[in-house]
Amino acid sequence: MDSTPLKFFLIAGEPSGDLHGGRLIKAIQRLEPNSSFMGHGGKFMQNAGMQLLEHSDDLTMMGFTEVVKHLPRMMHILRKTSNTIERTKPNRVILIDYPGFNLRLAKKIKKLNIPITYFILPQVWAWKEKRVKTMKSVLNQALSIFPFEHDWFKSKGLKIDYVGHPFADKEHFDESSKEFYQRHNLTIEHPLLVLLPGSRQQEIDRHWTIFLDTAKTLKQIHPNLQIMVGKSPHVNLSPLPNHFKIEKNSRKAIIAGTAALVSSGTATLECAVEDTPLVVCYKLSCISWFIAKNLTKIPFASIVNLIANKKIVPEYLQHNMTKDNLVKALLPLIDQNNEERKRMLTRFDTVRLTLGKPGVYNRAAEAILSKMMLDS
């Protein structure tokens, strides 16, 4: 690249996107140290050096009814974002997940002729396939993190590159497993159930009572069972029994866990990567569930099952998400010698092999900068 500092505008509207965005920024900075960054995100992108215009905590929402409720505010942010991009004229806009907002923005700023890269693509292979047409018309670059996703988009005529999945990069933590157990006053000989009820308060409100009842019942069956909650910032868990342990770094909790009960999302893949057997569950509002059930074209909710293209982990959705179902599914996974648990762990090998090699963010940064050089 030439010596002129590059300006990037990034948008991540959810906590997971903020994490990916922060690491992508650092990877770009290693290659282009004088680059500047502004946009929407959270603490990870801000700590990486991005000027924060809108915090992802104020942008996160889910479900049809929630989107409708906040539509006027989001349209105002959309207009303001478009105006800021027009005024600051970045060299490239990088969109990260968050398709409802990001694709609307991409259409709105197309007339500005500012190249757009999409990293962590919309899951239009699951529903809203018509969005592919929009993506083909507004994107200059699409970076895929799943092999099956890459093939699907390519079959639809979208120019796309596969960079691998971020979970292929192993995290290095500041404490050993022994130190982790000691910090939480846990006994390493006893099983540990990890509860991951979701990263948004809306998810917590629908899931937590069932998670709580499930854990209490399992504790009655297995008195030595230890219970840990992977708690996201800014969510309220109430009530919370005194004997439940709390861990803010969910990846650490997953690594330490014997088994996990997980709200459908990226955490399900984290469990598979870290060899922690899991049960997947999720509940939406009645309206959102009706819409999703009628529009979704995929056979599974969990990305683990989608990658494997078969049922590796059990899923309990909506009315099937009951205490009895979850207890029954978790019982064999808590037992380290159970054959069902061992089969699940063996099948995780297939999932991990599809995620590519470490260095995903570096490859994404190199792809972005190479494309910028070609486009200049």
Coordinates of C-alpha atoms in Angstrom, one line a residue:
M1 CA 0.0 0.0 0.0
D2 CA 1.1 3.6 -0.4
S3 CA 2.2 5.8 2.5
T4 CA -1.2 7.5 2.9
P5 CA -2.8 6.3 6.2
L6 CA -5.8 4.1 5.5
K7 CA -9.2 4.9 7.1
F8 CA -11.6 2.1 8.0
F9 CA -15.2 2.3 9.1
L10 CA -16.4 -0.9 10.9
I11 CA -19.8 -1.9 12.2
A12 CA -20.5 -4.7 14.7
G13 CA -23.8 -4.6 16.4
E14 CA -23.4 -7.6 18.8
P15 CA -20.9 -8.8 21.4
S16 CA -19.5 -11.6 19.2
G17 CA -19.1 -9.2 16.3
D18 CA -17.3 -6.8 18.6
L19 CA -14.8 -9.5 19.6
H20 CA -14.1 -10.4 16.0
G21 CA -13.9 -6.8 15.0
G22 CA -11.3 -6.1 17.7
R23 CA -9.1 -8.9 16.6
L24 CA -9.5 -7.9 12.9
I25 CA -8.4 -4.4 13.7
K26 CA -5.3 -5.6 15.5
A27 CA -4.4 -7.8 12.5
I28 CA -4.8 -4.9 10.0
Q29 CA -2.7 -2.7 12.3
R30 CA 0.1 -5.2 12.2
L31 CA 0.2 -4.9 8.4
E32 CA -0.7 -1.2 8.2
P33 CA 0.3 0.5 11.5
N34 CA -0.8 4.0 10.5
S35 CA -4.4 2.9 9.8
S36 CA -7.3 4.6 11.6
F37 CA -10.6 3.1 12.6
M38 CA -14.0 4.4 13.6
G39 CA -17.5 3.0 13.7
H40 CA -19.9 1.0 15.9
G41 CA -18.8 -1.8 18.2
G42 CA -17.9 -2.5 21.9
K43 CA -15.0 -2.7 24.3
F44 CA -12.9 -5.0 22.2
M45 CA -12.9 -2.7 19.1
Q46 CA -12.5 0.4 21.2
N47 CA -9.5 -1.2 23.1
A48 CA -8.0 -2.1 19.7
G49 CA -8.0 1.6 18.8
M50 CA -11.3 2.3 17.1
Q51 CA -13.1 5.5 17.7
L52 CA -16.5 4.4 19.0
L53 CA -19.6 6.2 17.6
E54 CA -22.3 3.8 18.7
H55 CA -21.9 1.1 21.3
S56 CA -23.0 -2.5 20.3
D57 CA -24.9 -2.8 23.6
D58 CA -27.3 -0.1 22.3
L59 CA -27.7 -1.9 19.0
T60 CA -28.3 -5.5 20.0
M61 CA -31.8 -6.8 19.6
M62 CA -33.4 -10.0 18.5
G63 CA -36.8 -11.3 17.4
F64 CA -39.5 -9.7 15.2
T65 CA -41.3 -7.8 18.0
E66 CA -38.1 -6.3 19.4
V67 CA -37.0 -5.0 16.0
V68 CA -40.4 -3.4 15.3
K69 CA -40.3 -1.8 18.7
H70 CA -37.0 -0.1 18.2
L71 CA -37.3 0.6 14.4
P72 CA -37.6 4.4 14.6
R73 CA -34.4 4.6 16.7
M74 CA -32.5 2.2 14.4
M75 CA -33.6 4.2 11.3
H76 CA -32.2 7.3 13.0
I77 CA -28.9 5.6 13.7
L78 CA -28.8 4.3 10.1
R79 CA -29.2 7.8 8.7
K80 CA -26.6 9.2 11.0
T81 CA -24.2 6.4 10.1
S82 CA -24.6 7.0 6.4
N83 CA -24.1 10.7 6.8
T84 CA -20.9 10.1 8.9
I85 CA -19.5 7.7 6.2
E86 CA -20.3 10.3 3.5
R87 CA -18.5 13.0 5.5
T88 CA -15.4 11.1 6.6
K89 CA -14.9 9.2 3.4
P90 CA -13.2 6.1 4.7
N91 CA -11.1 3.9 2.3
R92 CA -13.2 0.9 3.1
V93 CA -16.3 0.0 5.1
I94 CA -16.1 -3.4 7.0
L95 CA -19.4 -5.0 8.0
I96 CA -19.4 -7.7 10.7
D97 CA -22.5 -9.9 11.0
Y98 CA -25.6 -7.9 12.2
P99 CA -27.3 -8.2 8.7
G100 CA -30.6 -6.4 9.3
F101 CA -28.7 -3.1 9.9
N102 CA -25.6 -3.7 7.8
L103 CA -27.3 -4.7 4.6
R104 CA -29.6 -1.7 4.8
L105 CA -26.6 0.5 5.3
A106 CA -24.7 -1.1 2.4
K107 CA -27.6 -0.3 0.1
K108 CA -27.8 3.3 1.4
I109 CA -24.1 4.1 0.9
K110 CA -23.6 2.3 -2.4
K111 CA -23.9 5.6 -4.2
L112 CA -20.8 6.9 -2.4
N113 CA -18.6 4.4 -4.2
I114 CA -16.8 3.4 -1.0
P115 CA -15.8 -0.3 -1.2
I116 CA -17.5 -2.6 1.3
T117 CA -16.1 -5.8 2.8
Y118 CA -18.4 -8.2 4.7
F119 CA -16.7 -10.4 7.4
I120 CA -18.9 -12.9 9.3
L121 CA -21.5 -13.1 6.7
P122 CA -25.3 -13.1 7.1
Q123 CA -26.7 -16.6 7.4
V124 CA -28.9 -16.3 4.4
W125 CA -28.4 -20.0 3.7
A126 CA -30.8 -20.5 6.7
W127 CA -33.4 -17.9 5.8
K128 CA -34.0 -14.7 3.8
E129 CA -32.2 -16.1 0.8
K130 CA -33.3 -13.1 -1.3
R131 CA -30.6 -11.1 0.6
V132 CA -28.0 -12.8 -1.7
K133 CA -29.2 -10.5 -4.5
T134 CA -28.5 -7.4 -2.3
M135 CA -25.1 -8.8 -1.3
K136 CA -24.1 -9.3 -4.9
S137 CA -25.1 -5.7 -5.8
V138 CA -23.4 -3.9 -2.9
L139 CA -20.4 -5.9 -1.7
N140 CA -16.9 -5.6 -3.1
Q141 CA -15.6 -8.4 -1.0
A142 CA -17.2 -11.3 1.1
L143 CA -15.1 -13.3 3.5
S144 CA -16.6 -16.7 4.7
I145 CA -15.7 -18.6 7.9
F146 CA -17.5 -21.9 7.0
P147 CA -16.7 -24.2 4.1
F148 CA -20.3 -25.1 3.5
E149 CA -21.2 -21.4 3.6
H150 CA -18.5 -20.6 1.1
D151 CA -19.8 -23.3 -1.3
W152 CA -23.4 -22.2 -0.9
F153 CA -22.7 -18.5 -1.6
K154 CA -20.5 -19.4 -4.5
S155 CA -23.3 -21.5 -6.0
K156 CA -25.5 -18.4 -5.9
G157 CA -23.0 -16.3 -7.9
L158 CA -21.4 -14.3 -5.0
K159 CA -17.7 -13.7 -5.3
I160 CA -16.4 -15.0 -2.0
D161 CA -13.2 -16.1 -0.2
Y162 CA -12.9 -18.6 2.6
V163 CA -10.5 -17.5 5.4
G164 CA -11.4 -20.1 8.1
H165 CA -13.2 -19.9 11.4
P166 CA -11.9 -17.7 14.3
F167 CA -12.3 -20.6 16.7
A168 CA -9.4 -22.3 14.9
D169 CA -7.2 -19.8 16.8
K170 CA -6.5 -21.1 20.2
E171 CA -6.8 -18.6 23.1
H172 CA -4.1 -18.3 25.7
F173 CA -5.4 -17.7 29.1
D174 CA -3.8 -16.1 32.1
E175 CA -4.4 -19.1 34.4
S176 CA -4.1 -22.8 34.4
S177 CA -7.0 -25.2 34.8
K178 CA -5.8 -25.9 38.3
E179 CA -5.8 -22.2 39.1
F180 CA -9.2 -21.8 37.6
Y181 CA -10.6 -24.5 39.8
Q182 CA -8.9 -23.0 42.9
R183 CA -10.3 -19.5 42.1
H184 CA -13.8 -20.8 42.0
N185 CA -13.3 -23.2 45.0
L186 CA -14.2 -26.2 42.7
T187 CA -13.3 -29.8 43.2
I188 CA -11.7 -31.3 40.1
E189 CA -12.8 -34.8 40.9
H190 CA -16.5 -33.8 40.7
P191 CA -18.5 -33.1 37.5
L192 CA -19.0 -29.5 36.5
L193 CA -22.1 -28.4 34.6
V194 CA -21.8 -25.2 32.6
L195 CA -24.9 -23.1 32.0
L196 CA -24.7 -20.7 29.0
P197 CA -28.2 -19.1 28.9
G198 CA -27.4 -16.4 26.3
S199 CA -25.7 -13.0 25.9
R200 CA -28.8 -10.9 25.7
Q201 CA -31.3 -10.0 28.4
Q202 CA -34.1 -11.1 26.1
E203 CA -32.6 -14.6 25.9
I204 CA -32.1 -14.6 29.7
D205 CA -35.7 -13.7 30.4
R206 CA -37.0 -16.6 28.3
H207 CA -34.3 -19.2 29.2
W208 CA -33.2 -18.7 32.8
T209 CA -36.0 -20.2 34.7
I210 CA -35.8 -23.4 32.7
F211 CA -32.0 -23.5 33.0
L212 CA -32.3 -23.0 36.8
D213 CA -34.9 -25.7 37.2
T214 CA -32.8 -28.1 35.1
A215 CA -29.7 -27.5 37.1
K216 CA -31.5 -27.9 40.4
T217 CA -33.0 -31.2 39.4
L218 CA -29.6 -32.5 38.2
K219 CA -28.1 -31.4 41.5
Q220 CA -30.7 -33.5 43.3
I221 CA -29.8 -36.5 41.2
H222 CA -26.1 -35.9 41.5
P223 CA -25.3 -34.2 44.9
N224 CA -21.7 -33.8 43.9
L225 CA -22.5 -31.9 40.7
Q226 CA -20.9 -28.4 40.6
I227 CA -22.7 -25.7 38.6
M228 CA -21.1 -22.7 36.8
V229 CA -22.8 -20.0 34.8
G230 CA -21.1 -18.3 31.9
K231 CA -22.5 -14.8 32.5
S232 CA -22.3 -12.1 29.9
P233 CA -21.9 -8.5 31.0
H234 CA -25.0 -6.3 31.4
V235 CA -27.4 -9.2 31.9
N236 CA -29.3 -9.9 35.1
L237 CA -29.6 -13.5 36.4
S238 CA -32.3 -13.7 39.1
P239 CA -32.7 -15.7 41.3
L240 CA -29.2 -17.1 41.5
P241 CA -28.5 -19.8 44.1
N242 CA -25.5 -19.3 46.4
H243 CA -23.8 -22.5 45.3
F244 CA -23.8 -21.5 41.6
K245 CA -20.4 -20.2 40.4
I246 CA -20.1 -17.3 38.0
E247 CA -17.5 -16.9 35.3
K248 CA -17.5 -13.9 33.0
N249 CA -15.1 -15.5 30.5
S250 CA -17.4 -18.2 29.0
R251 CA -14.5 -19.8 27.1
K252 CA -12.8 -20.6 30.3
A253 CA -15.9 -22.1 31.8
I254 CA -16.4 -24.2 28.7
I255 CA -12.9 -25.6 28.8
A256 CA -13.3 -26.5 32.5
G257 CA -16.8 -28.0 32.1
T258 CA -17.8 -31.7 32.1
A259 CA -20.9 -30.8 30.1
A260 CA -22.8 -27.7 29.1
L261 CA -26.4 -26.6 28.6
V262 CA -26.2 -23.9 25.9
S263 CA -28.5 -21.4 24.3
S264 CA -28.2 -21.8 20.5
G265 CA -25.5 -19.5 19.1
T266 CA -21.7 -19.4 18.7
A267 CA -21.1 -20.9 22.2
T268 CA -22.3 -24.2 20.8
L269 CA -19.4 -24.3 18.4
E270 CA -17.0 -23.2 21.2
C271 CA -18.1 -26.3 23.2
A272 CA -17.4 -28.6 20.3
V273 CA -14.0 -27.0 19.7
E274 CA -13.1 -27.4 23.3
D275 CA -14.4 -31.0 23.6
T276 CA -17.2 -30.2 26.1
P277 CA -20.4 -32.3 25.4
L278 CA -23.5 -30.1 25.2
V279 CA -27.2 -29.9 24.9
V280 CA -28.6 -27.0 22.8
C281 CA -31.8 -25.2 23.5
Y282 CA -33.6 -22.0 22.5
K283 CA -36.9 -20.2 22.9
L284 CA -38.3 -17.2 21.0
S285 CA -41.5 -15.2 21.4
C286 CA -44.5 -16.9 19.8
I287 CA -44.6 -14.4 16.9
S288 CA -40.9 -14.7 16.2
W289 CA -41.0 -18.5 16.5
F290 CA -43.9 -18.7 14.0
I291 CA -42.0 -16.5 11.5
A292 CA -38.7 -18.4 11.9
K293 CA -40.4 -21.8 11.6
N294 CA -42.1 -20.8 8.4
L295 CA -39.1 -19.1 6.8
T296 CA -36.1 -21.2 8.0
K297 CA -34.9 -23.7 5.4
I298 CA -32.2 -25.5 7.5
P299 CA -32.7 -28.8 9.4
F300 CA -30.9 -27.8 12.6
A301 CA -30.5 -24.8 14.9
S302 CA -27.0 -25.6 16.2
I303 CA -24.1 -24.6 14.0
V304 CA -22.4 -27.8 15.2
N305 CA -25.0 -30.0 13.6
L306 CA -25.1 -27.8 10.5
I307 CA -21.4 -28.1 9.9
A308 CA -21.5 -31.9 10.4
N309 CA -24.7 -32.1 8.3
K310 CA -26.2 -34.5 10.8
K311 CA -27.4 -34.5 14.4
I312 CA -24.3 -34.6 16.7
V313 CA -25.7 -32.7 19.6
P314 CA -29.4 -32.7 20.9
E315 CA -31.5 -29.7 20.2
Y316 CA -34.6 -28.7 22.2
L317 CA -36.4 -25.7 20.8
Q318 CA -39.4 -23.7 21.8
H319 CA -42.1 -25.9 23.4
N320 CA -39.6 -28.8 23.5
M321 CA -37.3 -26.8 25.8
T322 CA -38.5 -28.3 29.0
K323 CA -36.8 -29.2 32.3
D324 CA -37.6 -32.9 31.8
N325 CA -36.2 -33.0 28.3
L326 CA -33.0 -31.2 29.2
V327 CA -32.4 -33.3 32.3
K328 CA -32.8 -36.5 30.4
A329 CA -30.4 -35.3 27.7
L330 CA -27.7 -34.0 30.1
L331 CA -27.6 -37.0 32.4
P332 CA -25.4 -39.2 30.1
L333 CA -23.1 -36.3 29.3
I334 CA -22.3 -35.7 33.0
D335 CA -21.0 -39.2 33.3
Q336 CA -17.4 -39.3 32.1
N337 CA -17.6 -43.0 31.3
N338 CA -20.9 -42.9 29.4
E339 CA -20.8 -44.3 25.8
E340 CA -23.2 -41.6 24.5
R341 CA -20.8 -38.9 25.8
K342 CA -17.8 -40.6 24.2
R343 CA -19.6 -40.8 20.8
M344 CA -20.3 -37.1 20.9
L345 CA -16.7 -36.3 21.6
T346 CA -15.5 -38.5 18.8
R347 CA -17.9 -36.7 16.4
F348 CA -16.5 -33.3 17.4
D349 CA -13.3 -34.2 15.5
T350 CA -15.2 -33.9 12.2
V351 CA -16.4 -30.4 13.2
R352 CA -13.0 -29.1 14.2
L353 CA -11.4 -30.3 10.9
T354 CA -13.7 -28.0 8.9
L355 CA -12.6 -24.8 10.7
G356 CA -9.3 -24.4 8.9
K357 CA -5.9 -23.5 10.3
P358 CA -5.0 -20.9 12.9
G359 CA -4.4 -17.3 11.7
V360 CA -7.9 -16.5 10.5
Y361 CA -7.7 -12.7 11.4
N362 CA -4.4 -12.4 9.7
R363 CA -5.7 -14.0 6.6
A364 CA -8.8 -11.8 6.7
A365 CA -6.6 -8.7 7.1
E366 CA -4.4 -9.7 4.2
A367 CA -7.4 -10.4 2.0
I368 CA -8.8 -7.0 2.7
L369 CA -5.6 -5.1 2.1
S370 CA -4.9 -7.1 -1.1
K371 CA -8.3 -6.3 -2.4
M372 CA -7.8 -2.7 -1.6
M373 CA -4.6 -2.7 -3.6
L374 CA -6.4 -4.3 -6.6
D375 CA -9.2 -1.8 -6.4
S376 CA -7.0 1.3 -6.2

